Amino acid sequence: LLRAMAGKFVAKGLGKCKRPAAPLKLYEFEACPFCRKVREALCVLDLDVDIMPCPKPALFGQYRAANSSSRFRAEVADPSGKTCFPVLVDGAQTIR
């Protein structure tokens, strides 16, 4: 699958739209196709966003314990134990 010129265009009429006061936060897993679509949409809409990478925790050792390399994953961890991505935070509103 080839997506030619993805991210090269900016939507028209953005100057007339209300913009977020602060940058959005996108918690994403790079290999996730849904996260990629959100990143592309944010580029087309020309929104300021802080991208927080949330890789899967690396397993190591005899007991296959997770290390702390998952960076921002704990910030958006779902209480049920299953964390789904992408997660977009706009101020006090969280969109899963």
mmCIF file of N, CA, C and O in Angstrom, residues 1-95:
data_model
loop_
_atom_site.group_PDB
_atom_site.id
_atom_site.type_symbol
_atom_site.label_atom_id
_atom_site.label_comp_id
_atom_site.label_asym_id
_atom_site.label_seq_id
_atom_site.Cartn_x
_atom_site.Cartn_y
_atom_site.Cartn_z
ATOM 1 N N LEU A 1 0.851 -1.177 0.000
ATOM 2 C CA LEU A 1 0.000 0.000 0.000
ATOM 3 C C LEU A 1 0.889 1.230 0.000
ATOM 4 O O LEU A 1 1.753 1.383 0.848
ATOM 5 N N LEU A 2 0.694 2.092 -0.950
ATOM 6 C CA LEU A 2 1.474 3.315 -1.065
ATOM 7 C C LEU A 2 0.533 4.498 -0.976
ATOM 8 O O LEU A 2 -0.441 4.582 -1.705
ATOM 9 N N ARG A 3 0.823 5.405 -0.068
ATOM 10 C CA ARG A 3 0.020 6.615 0.069
ATOM 11 C C ARG A 3 0.858 7.779 -0.420
ATOM 12 O O ARG A 3 1.619 8.352 0.341
ATOM 13 N N ALA A 4 0.723 8.092 -1.674
ATOM 14 C CA ALA A 4 1.524 9.153 -2.269
ATOM 15 C C ALA A 4 1.135 10.511 -1.711
ATOM 16 O O ALA A 4 -0.041 10.833 -1.596
ATOM 17 N N MET A 5 2.108 11.285 -1.333
ATOM 18 C CA MET A 5 1.981 12.659 -0.903
ATOM 19 C C MET A 5 1.118 12.815 0.348
ATOM 20 O O MET A 5 0.496 13.844 0.554
ATOM 21 N N ALA A 6 1.051 11.809 1.193
ATOM 22 C CA ALA A 6 0.284 11.926 2.436
ATOM 23 C C ALA A 6 0.943 12.967 3.332
ATOM 24 O O ALA A 6 2.147 12.970 3.515
ATOM 25 N N GLY A 7 0.158 13.849 3.894
ATOM 26 C CA GLY A 7 0.683 14.872 4.783
ATOM 27 C C GLY A 7 1.248 16.095 4.084
ATOM 28 O O GLY A 7 1.767 16.990 4.727
ATOM 29 N N LYS A 8 1.145 16.164 2.760
ATOM 30 C CA LYS A 8 1.703 17.299 2.029
ATOM 31 C C LYS A 8 0.706 18.448 1.890
ATOM 32 O O LYS A 8 1.086 19.539 1.531
ATOM 33 N N PHE A 9 -0.553 18.187 2.131
ATOM 34 C CA PHE A 9 -1.566 19.202 1.914
ATOM 35 C C PHE A 9 -2.157 19.665 3.237
ATOM 36 O O PHE A 9 -2.274 18.901 4.180
ATOM 37 N N VAL A 10 -2.560 20.925 3.283
ATOM 38 C CA VAL A 10 -3.232 21.498 4.441
ATOM 39 C C VAL A 10 -4.633 21.878 3.986
ATOM 40 O O VAL A 10 -4.819 22.412 2.900
ATOM 41 N N ALA A 11 -5.633 21.568 4.799
ATOM 42 C CA ALA A 11 -7.023 21.864 4.449
ATOM 43 C C ALA A 11 -7.212 23.365 4.233
ATOM 44 O O ALA A 11 -6.555 24.188 4.862
ATOM 45 N N LYS A 12 -8.127 23.714 3.344
ATOM 46 C CA LYS A 12 -8.412 25.124 3.048
ATOM 47 C C LYS A 12 -9.380 25.689 4.064
ATOM 48 O O LYS A 12 -10.211 24.977 4.622
ATOM 49 N N GLY A 13 -9.311 26.982 4.312
ATOM 50 C CA GLY A 13 -10.233 27.665 5.195
ATOM 51 C C GLY A 13 -9.925 27.521 6.671
ATOM 52 O O GLY A 13 -10.764 27.809 7.513
ATOM 53 N N LEU A 14 -8.729 27.074 7.011
ATOM 54 C CA LEU A 14 -8.382 26.874 8.418
ATOM 55 C C LEU A 14 -8.262 28.189 9.178
ATOM 56 O O LEU A 14 -8.417 28.217 10.392
ATOM 57 N N GLY A 15 -8.006 29.277 8.479
ATOM 58 C CA GLY A 15 -7.883 30.575 9.129
ATOM 59 C C GLY A 15 -9.195 31.049 9.750
ATOM 60 O O GLY A 15 -9.198 31.839 10.683
ATOM 61 N N LYS A 16 -10.313 30.535 9.243
ATOM 62 C CA LYS A 16 -11.626 30.932 9.751
ATOM 63 C C LYS A 16 -12.079 30.064 10.927
ATOM 64 O O LYS A 16 -13.060 30.381 11.573
ATOM 65 N N CYS A 17 -11.380 28.973 11.181
ATOM 66 C CA CYS A 17 -11.791 28.024 12.224
ATOM 67 C C CYS A 17 -11.204 28.389 13.582
ATOM 68 O O CYS A 17 -10.124 28.966 13.669
ATOM 69 N N LYS A 18 -11.929 28.016 14.627
ATOM 70 C CA LYS A 18 -11.445 28.222 15.991
ATOM 71 C C LYS A 18 -10.344 27.204 16.274
ATOM 72 O O LYS A 18 -10.507 26.016 16.015
ATOM 73 N N ARG A 19 -9.228 27.674 16.790
ATOM 74 C CA ARG A 19 -8.070 26.819 17.059
ATOM 75 C C ARG A 19 -7.965 26.542 18.555
ATOM 76 O O ARG A 19 -8.366 27.375 19.371
ATOM 77 N N PRO A 20 -7.411 25.391 18.942
ATOM 78 C CA PRO A 20 -7.203 25.119 20.371
ATOM 79 C C PRO A 20 -6.226 26.124 20.981
ATOM 80 O O PRO A 20 -5.254 26.538 20.339
ATOM 81 N N ALA A 21 -6.496 26.515 22.235
ATOM 82 C CA ALA A 21 -5.629 27.484 22.909
ATOM 83 C C ALA A 21 -4.264 26.881 23.234
ATOM 84 O O ALA A 21 -3.242 27.542 23.122
ATOM 85 N N ALA A 22 -4.255 25.622 23.629
ATOM 86 C CA ALA A 22 -3.006 24.931 23.980
ATOM 87 C C ALA A 22 -2.812 23.758 23.017
ATOM 88 O O ALA A 22 -3.789 23.262 22.428
ATOM 89 N N PRO A 23 -1.572 23.309 22.837
ATOM 90 C CA PRO A 23 -1.351 22.153 21.962
ATOM 91 C C PRO A 23 -2.086 20.913 22.473
ATOM 92 O O PRO A 23 -2.226 20.708 23.672
ATOM 93 N N LEU A 24 -2.562 20.111 21.541
ATOM 94 C CA LEU A 24 -3.181 18.838 21.884
ATOM 95 C C LEU A 24 -2.090 17.852 22.282
ATOM 96 O O LEU A 24 -0.922 18.032 21.936
ATOM 97 N N LYS A 25 -2.458 16.795 22.991
ATOM 98 C CA LYS A 25 -1.520 15.720 23.315
ATOM 99 C C LYS A 25 -2.042 14.445 22.680
ATOM 100 O O LYS A 25 -3.195 14.073 22.883
ATOM 101 N N LEU A 26 -1.193 13.790 21.890
ATOM 102 C CA LEU A 26 -1.554 12.525 21.261
ATOM 103 C C LEU A 26 -0.673 11.432 21.844
ATOM 104 O O LEU A 26 0.544 11.445 21.658
ATOM 105 N N TYR A 27 -1.293 10.507 22.558
ATOM 106 C CA TYR A 27 -0.593 9.325 23.063
ATOM 107 C C TYR A 27 -0.786 8.254 22.009
ATOM 108 O O TYR A 27 -1.924 7.887 21.692
ATOM 109 N N GLU A 28 0.311 7.786 21.443
ATOM 110 C CA GLU A 28 0.189 6.878 20.311
ATOM 111 C C GLU A 28 1.222 5.769 20.346
ATOM 112 O O GLU A 28 2.258 5.875 20.986
ATOM 113 N N PHE A 29 0.872 4.705 19.653
ATOM 114 C CA PHE A 29 1.726 3.540 19.477
ATOM 115 C C PHE A 29 2.088 3.530 17.995
ATOM 116 O O PHE A 29 1.202 3.429 17.147
ATOM 117 N N GLU A 30 3.337 3.674 17.663
ATOM 118 C CA GLU A 30 3.754 3.950 16.285
ATOM 119 C C GLU A 30 3.310 2.904 15.274
ATOM 120 O O GLU A 30 3.005 3.230 14.138
ATOM 121 N N ALA A 31 3.233 1.654 15.663
ATOM 122 C CA ALA A 31 2.857 0.598 14.721
ATOM 123 C C ALA A 31 1.346 0.493 14.522
ATOM 124 O O ALA A 31 0.890 -0.296 13.706
ATOM 125 N N CYS A 32 0.569 1.286 15.226
ATOM 126 C CA CYS A 32 -0.892 1.221 15.160
ATOM 127 C C CYS A 32 -1.400 1.976 13.924
ATOM 128 O O CYS A 32 -1.110 3.164 13.761
ATOM 129 N N PRO A 33 -2.182 1.314 13.055
ATOM 130 C CA PRO A 33 -2.686 2.008 11.860
ATOM 131 C C PRO A 33 -3.675 3.124 12.202
ATOM 132 O O PRO A 33 -3.758 4.117 11.480
ATOM 133 N N PHE A 34 -4.418 2.998 13.292
ATOM 134 C CA PHE A 34 -5.359 4.039 13.690
ATOM 135 C C PHE A 34 -4.610 5.285 14.150
ATOM 136 O O PHE A 34 -5.024 6.404 13.888
ATOM 137 N N CYS A 35 -3.488 5.084 14.842
ATOM 138 C CA CYS A 35 -2.664 6.213 15.284
ATOM 139 C C CYS A 35 -2.105 6.968 14.083
ATOM 140 O O CYS A 35 -2.033 8.197 14.092
ATOM 141 N N ARG A 36 -1.726 6.227 13.054
ATOM 142 C CA ARG A 36 -1.180 6.864 11.852
ATOM 143 C C ARG A 36 -2.227 7.743 11.192
ATOM 144 O O ARG A 36 -1.945 8.858 10.749
ATOM 145 N N LYS A 37 -3.476 7.264 11.140
ATOM 146 C CA LYS A 37 -4.548 8.067 10.544
ATOM 147 C C LYS A 37 -4.793 9.352 11.340
ATOM 148 O O LYS A 37 -5.026 10.402 10.766
ATOM 149 N N VAL A 38 -4.712 9.257 12.662
ATOM 150 C CA VAL A 38 -4.890 10.448 13.492
ATOM 151 C C VAL A 38 -3.740 11.414 13.273
ATOM 152 O O VAL A 38 -3.957 12.627 13.153
ATOM 153 N N ARG A 39 -2.503 10.910 13.196
ATOM 154 C CA ARG A 39 -1.345 11.789 12.931
ATOM 155 C C ARG A 39 -1.506 12.497 11.596
ATOM 156 O O ARG A 39 -1.227 13.693 11.471
ATOM 157 N N GLU A 40 -1.961 11.780 10.561
ATOM 158 C CA GLU A 40 -2.161 12.387 9.244
ATOM 159 C C GLU A 40 -3.250 13.456 9.300
ATOM 160 O O GLU A 40 -3.095 14.533 8.719
ATOM 161 N N ALA A 41 -4.349 13.182 10.005
ATOM 162 C CA ALA A 41 -5.436 14.164 10.111
ATOM 163 C C ALA A 41 -4.970 15.418 10.839
ATOM 164 O O ALA A 41 -5.325 16.536 10.450
ATOM 165 N N LEU A 42 -4.173 15.252 11.878
ATOM 166 C CA LEU A 42 -3.654 16.408 12.608
ATOM 167 C C LEU A 42 -2.748 17.260 11.717
ATOM 168 O O LEU A 42 -2.750 18.480 11.815
ATOM 169 N N CYS A 43 -2.000 16.610 10.832
ATOM 170 C CA CYS A 43 -1.138 17.353 9.898
ATOM 171 C C CYS A 43 -1.972 18.108 8.869
ATOM 172 O O CYS A 43 -1.690 19.261 8.568
ATOM 173 N N VAL A 44 -2.994 17.453 8.325
ATOM 174 C CA VAL A 44 -3.848 18.094 7.327
ATOM 175 C C VAL A 44 -4.584 19.282 7.934
ATOM 176 O O VAL A 44 -4.732 20.330 7.305
ATOM 177 N N LEU A 45 -5.013 19.145 9.198
ATOM 178 C CA LEU A 45 -5.714 20.230 9.875
ATOM 179 C C LEU A 45 -4.766 21.269 10.448
ATOM 180 O O LEU A 45 -5.203 22.278 10.993
ATOM 181 N N ASP A 46 -3.470 21.025 10.345
ATOM 182 C CA ASP A 46 -2.423 21.946 10.796
ATOM 183 C C ASP A 46 -2.603 22.325 12.269
ATOM 184 O O ASP A 46 -2.549 23.493 12.636
ATOM 185 N N LEU A 47 -2.833 21.303 13.110
ATOM 186 C CA LEU A 47 -3.000 21.527 14.546
ATOM 187 C C LEU A 47 -1.683 21.317 15.271
ATOM 188 O O LEU A 47 -0.891 20.445 14.896
ATOM 189 N N ASP A 48 -1.456 22.111 16.320
ATOM 190 C CA ASP A 48 -0.277 21.936 17.160
ATOM 191 C C ASP A 48 -0.537 20.766 18.090
ATOM 192 O O ASP A 48 -1.564 20.716 18.770
ATOM 193 N N VAL A 49 0.391 19.822 18.113
ATOM 194 C CA VAL A 49 0.194 18.613 18.916
ATOM 195 C C VAL A 49 1.524 18.152 19.495
ATOM 196 O O VAL A 49 2.559 18.248 18.835
ATOM 197 N N ASP A 50 1.479 17.715 20.742
ATOM 198 C CA ASP A 50 2.634 17.078 21.373
ATOM 199 C C ASP A 50 2.397 15.584 21.273
ATOM 200 O O ASP A 50 1.396 15.070 21.785
ATOM 201 N N ILE A 51 3.311 14.877 20.620
ATOM 202 C CA ILE A 51 3.161 13.437 20.447
ATOM 203 C C ILE A 51 3.917 12.721 21.551
ATOM 204 O O ILE A 51 5.108 12.941 21.741
ATOM 205 N N MET A 52 3.180 11.877 22.280
ATOM 206 C CA MET A 52 3.739 11.123 23.391
ATOM 207 C C MET A 52 3.842 9.657 22.976
ATOM 208 O O MET A 52 2.817 8.962 22.882
ATOM 209 N N PRO A 53 5.047 9.152 22.687
ATOM 210 C CA PRO A 53 5.185 7.762 22.253
ATOM 211 C C PRO A 53 4.918 6.787 23.398
ATOM 212 O O PRO A 53 5.372 6.992 24.517
ATOM 213 N N CYS A 54 4.162 5.741 23.105
ATOM 214 C CA CYS A 54 3.799 4.738 24.109
ATOM 215 C C CYS A 54 4.106 3.337 23.585
ATOM 216 O O CYS A 54 3.195 2.557 23.279
ATOM 217 N N PRO A 55 5.388 2.995 23.445
ATOM 218 C CA PRO A 55 5.711 1.663 22.936
ATOM 219 C C PRO A 55 5.306 0.578 23.927
ATOM 220 O O PRO A 55 5.114 0.846 25.112
ATOM 221 N N LYS A 56 5.183 -0.643 23.414
ATOM 222 C CA LYS A 56 4.899 -1.767 24.309
ATOM 223 C C LYS A 56 6.084 -1.949 25.240
ATOM 224 O O LYS A 56 7.228 -1.766 24.839
ATOM 225 N N PRO A 57 5.820 -2.319 26.490
ATOM 226 C CA PRO A 57 6.943 -2.538 27.413
ATOM 227 C C PRO A 57 7.802 -3.706 26.934
ATOM 228 O O PRO A 57 7.283 -4.723 26.492
ATOM 229 N N ALA A 58 9.107 -3.522 27.014
ATOM 230 C CA ALA A 58 10.025 -4.593 26.631
ATOM 231 C C ALA A 58 10.069 -5.626 27.744
ATOM 232 O O ALA A 58 10.038 -5.293 28.922
ATOM 233 N N LEU A 59 10.127 -6.875 27.351
ATOM 234 C CA LEU A 59 10.197 -7.953 28.331
ATOM 235 C C LEU A 59 11.635 -8.445 28.430
ATOM 236 O O LEU A 59 12.341 -8.549 27.441
ATOM 237 N N PHE A 60 12.059 -8.738 29.639
ATOM 238 C CA PHE A 60 13.425 -9.197 29.821
ATOM 239 C C PHE A 60 13.518 -10.107 31.034
ATOM 240 O O PHE A 60 12.601 -10.170 31.861
ATOM 241 N N GLY A 61 14.625 -10.786 31.151
ATOM 242 C CA GLY A 61 14.911 -11.589 32.334
ATOM 243 C C GLY A 61 14.225 -12.943 32.336
ATOM 244 O O GLY A 61 13.445 -13.288 31.458
ATOM 245 N N GLN A 62 14.522 -13.705 33.375
ATOM 246 C CA GLN A 62 14.010 -15.061 33.505
ATOM 247 C C GLN A 62 12.487 -15.083 33.640
ATOM 248 O O GLN A 62 11.816 -15.958 33.122
ATOM 249 N N TYR A 63 11.916 -14.095 34.343
ATOM 250 C CA TYR A 63 10.483 -14.078 34.592
ATOM 251 C C TYR A 63 9.718 -13.197 33.614
ATOM 252 O O TYR A 63 8.539 -12.948 33.794
ATOM 253 N N ARG A 64 10.382 -12.730 32.579
ATOM 254 C CA ARG A 64 9.770 -11.907 31.522
ATOM 255 C C ARG A 64 9.065 -10.678 32.110
ATOM 256 O O ARG A 64 7.945 -10.335 31.761
ATOM 257 N N ALA A 65 9.723 -10.008 33.037
ATOM 258 C CA ALA A 65 9.172 -8.809 33.669
ATOM 259 C C ALA A 65 9.320 -7.615 32.730
ATOM 260 O O ALA A 65 10.282 -7.522 31.979
ATOM 261 N N ALA A 66 8.376 -6.696 32.784
ATOM 262 C CA ALA A 66 8.419 -5.513 31.928
ATOM 263 C C ALA A 66 9.338 -4.468 32.537
ATOM 264 O O ALA A 66 9.349 -4.264 33.740
ATOM 265 N N ASN A 67 10.119 -3.820 31.683
ATOM 266 C CA ASN A 67 10.954 -2.724 32.181
ATOM 267 C C ASN A 67 10.207 -1.401 32.010
ATOM 268 O O ASN A 67 9.054 -1.370 31.604
ATOM 269 N N SER A 68 10.849 -0.318 32.325
ATOM 270 C CA SER A 68 10.178 0.995 32.313
ATOM 271 C C SER A 68 10.326 1.727 30.986
ATOM 272 O O SER A 68 10.171 2.935 30.945
ATOM 273 N N SER A 69 10.570 1.034 29.887
ATOM 274 C CA SER A 69 10.797 1.703 28.611
ATOM 275 C C SER A 69 9.505 2.114 27.909
ATOM 276 O O SER A 69 9.549 2.632 26.811
ATOM 277 N N SER A 70 8.350 1.894 28.513
ATOM 278 C CA SER A 70 7.097 2.216 27.845
ATOM 279 C C SER A 70 6.723 3.691 27.960
ATOM 280 O O SER A 70 5.662 4.095 27.520
ATOM 281 N N ARG A 71 7.549 4.497 28.572
ATOM 282 C CA ARG A 71 7.462 5.949 28.642
ATOM 283 C C ARG A 71 6.138 6.495 29.119
ATOM 284 O O ARG A 71 5.881 6.549 30.300
ATOM 285 N N PHE A 72 5.250 6.907 28.246
ATOM 286 C CA PHE A 72 4.029 7.610 28.624
ATOM 287 C C PHE A 72 2.808 6.697 28.734
ATOM 288 O O PHE A 72 1.709 7.168 28.987
ATOM 289 N N ARG A 73 2.985 5.404 28.551
ATOM 290 C CA ARG A 73 1.863 4.462 28.562
ATOM 291 C C ARG A 73 1.105 4.495 29.889
ATOM 292 O O ARG A 73 -0.124 4.393 29.911
ATOM 293 N N ALA A 74 1.805 4.671 31.003
ATOM 294 C CA ALA A 74 1.153 4.677 32.319
ATOM 295 C C ALA A 74 0.214 5.872 32.483
ATOM 296 O O ALA A 74 -0.768 5.791 33.223
ATOM 297 N N GLU A 75 0.472 6.976 31.788
ATOM 298 C CA GLU A 75 -0.365 8.177 31.905
ATOM 299 C C GLU A 75 -1.767 7.964 31.341
ATOM 300 O O GLU A 75 -2.705 8.622 31.767
ATOM 301 N N VAL A 76 -1.909 7.057 30.375
ATOM 302 C CA VAL A 76 -3.213 6.823 29.750
ATOM 303 C C VAL A 76 -3.702 5.399 29.976
ATOM 304 O O VAL A 76 -4.595 4.935 29.274
ATOM 305 N N ALA A 77 -3.122 4.719 30.949
ATOM 306 C CA ALA A 77 -3.523 3.340 31.231
ATOM 307 C C ALA A 77 -4.986 3.286 31.641
ATOM 308 O O ALA A 77 -5.456 4.091 32.438
ATOM 309 N N ASP A 78 -5.706 2.357 31.061
ATOM 310 C CA ASP A 78 -7.116 2.153 31.376
ATOM 311 C C ASP A 78 -7.213 1.351 32.675
ATOM 312 O O ASP A 78 -6.480 0.383 32.850
ATOM 313 N N PRO A 79 -8.092 1.755 33.595
ATOM 314 C CA PRO A 79 -8.210 1.015 34.857
ATOM 315 C C PRO A 79 -8.558 -0.461 34.671
ATOM 316 O O PRO A 79 -8.248 -1.286 35.515
ATOM 317 N N SER A 80 -9.200 -0.804 33.547
ATOM 318 C CA SER A 80 -9.562 -2.200 33.295
ATOM 319 C C SER A 80 -8.343 -3.049 32.948
ATOM 320 O O SER A 80 -8.430 -4.267 32.908
ATOM 321 N N GLY A 81 -7.220 -2.401 32.665
ATOM 322 C CA GLY A 81 -6.001 -3.129 32.341
ATOM 323 C C GLY A 81 -5.691 -3.191 30.850
ATOM 324 O O GLY A 81 -4.600 -3.521 30.451
ATOM 325 N N LYS A 82 -6.656 -2.867 29.997
ATOM 326 C CA LYS A 82 -6.438 -2.889 28.550
ATOM 327 C C LYS A 82 -6.348 -1.447 28.063
ATOM 328 O O LYS A 82 -7.298 -0.678 28.187
ATOM 329 N N THR A 83 -5.213 -1.074 27.518
ATOM 330 C CA THR A 83 -5.018 0.283 27.027
ATOM 331 C C THR A 83 -5.087 0.271 25.505
ATOM 332 O O THR A 83 -4.356 -0.466 24.858
ATOM 333 N N CYS A 84 -5.978 1.082 24.946
ATOM 334 C CA CYS A 84 -6.145 1.170 23.492
ATOM 335 C C CYS A 84 -5.613 2.510 23.018
ATOM 336 O O CYS A 84 -5.711 3.516 23.715
ATOM 337 N N PHE A 85 -5.064 2.528 21.835
ATOM 338 C CA PHE A 85 -4.527 3.739 21.239
ATOM 339 C C PHE A 85 -5.208 3.988 19.917
ATOM 340 O O PHE A 85 -5.696 3.065 19.294
ATOM 341 N N PRO A 86 -5.269 5.236 19.473
ATOM 342 C CA PRO A 86 -4.698 6.460 20.006
ATOM 343 C C PRO A 86 -5.575 7.075 21.100
ATOM 344 O O PRO A 86 -6.770 6.801 21.190
ATOM 345 N N VAL A 87 -4.955 7.937 21.902
ATOM 346 C CA VAL A 87 -5.655 8.718 22.922
ATOM 347 C C VAL A 87 -5.285 10.176 22.674
ATOM 348 O O VAL A 87 -4.108 10.524 22.663
ATOM 349 N N LEU A 88 -6.292 11.011 22.447
ATOM 350 C CA LEU A 88 -6.078 12.423 22.176
ATOM 351 C C LEU A 88 -6.607 13.227 23.352
ATOM 352 O O LEU A 88 -7.756 13.046 23.763
ATOM 353 N N VAL A 89 -5.762 14.096 23.909
ATOM 354 C CA VAL A 89 -6.144 14.911 25.060
ATOM 355 C C VAL A 89 -6.187 16.374 24.628
ATOM 356 O O VAL A 89 -5.204 16.908 24.126
ATOM 357 N N ASP A 90 -7.366 16.990 24.825
ATOM 358 C CA ASP A 90 -7.557 18.401 24.509
ATOM 359 C C ASP A 90 -7.986 19.089 25.812
ATOM 360 O O ASP A 90 -9.161 19.122 26.153
ATOM 361 N N GLY A 91 -7.009 19.607 26.542
ATOM 362 C CA GLY A 91 -7.311 20.228 27.826
ATOM 363 C C GLY A 91 -7.800 19.197 28.822
ATOM 364 O O GLY A 91 -7.108 18.240 29.133
ATOM 365 N N ALA A 92 -9.042 19.347 29.276
ATOM 366 C CA ALA A 92 -9.609 18.409 30.241
ATOM 367 C C ALA A 92 -10.359 17.260 29.568
ATOM 368 O O ALA A 92 -10.790 16.334 30.228
ATOM 369 N N GLN A 93 -10.493 17.310 28.250
ATOM 370 C CA GLN A 93 -11.247 16.277 27.522
ATOM 371 C C GLN A 93 -10.287 15.229 26.964
ATOM 372 O O GLN A 93 -9.302 15.558 26.303
ATOM 373 N N THR A 94 -10.606 13.950 27.222
ATOM 374 C CA THR A 94 -9.815 12.844 26.702
ATOM 375 C C THR A 94 -10.662 12.056 25.716
ATOM 376 O O THR A 94 -11.775 11.641 26.029
ATOM 377 N N ILE A 95 -10.114 11.842 24.508
ATOM 378 C CA ILE A 95 -10.816 11.121 23.459
ATOM 379 C C ILE A 95 -10.079 9.820 23.217
ATOM 380 O O ILE A 95 -8.900 9.820 22.859
#
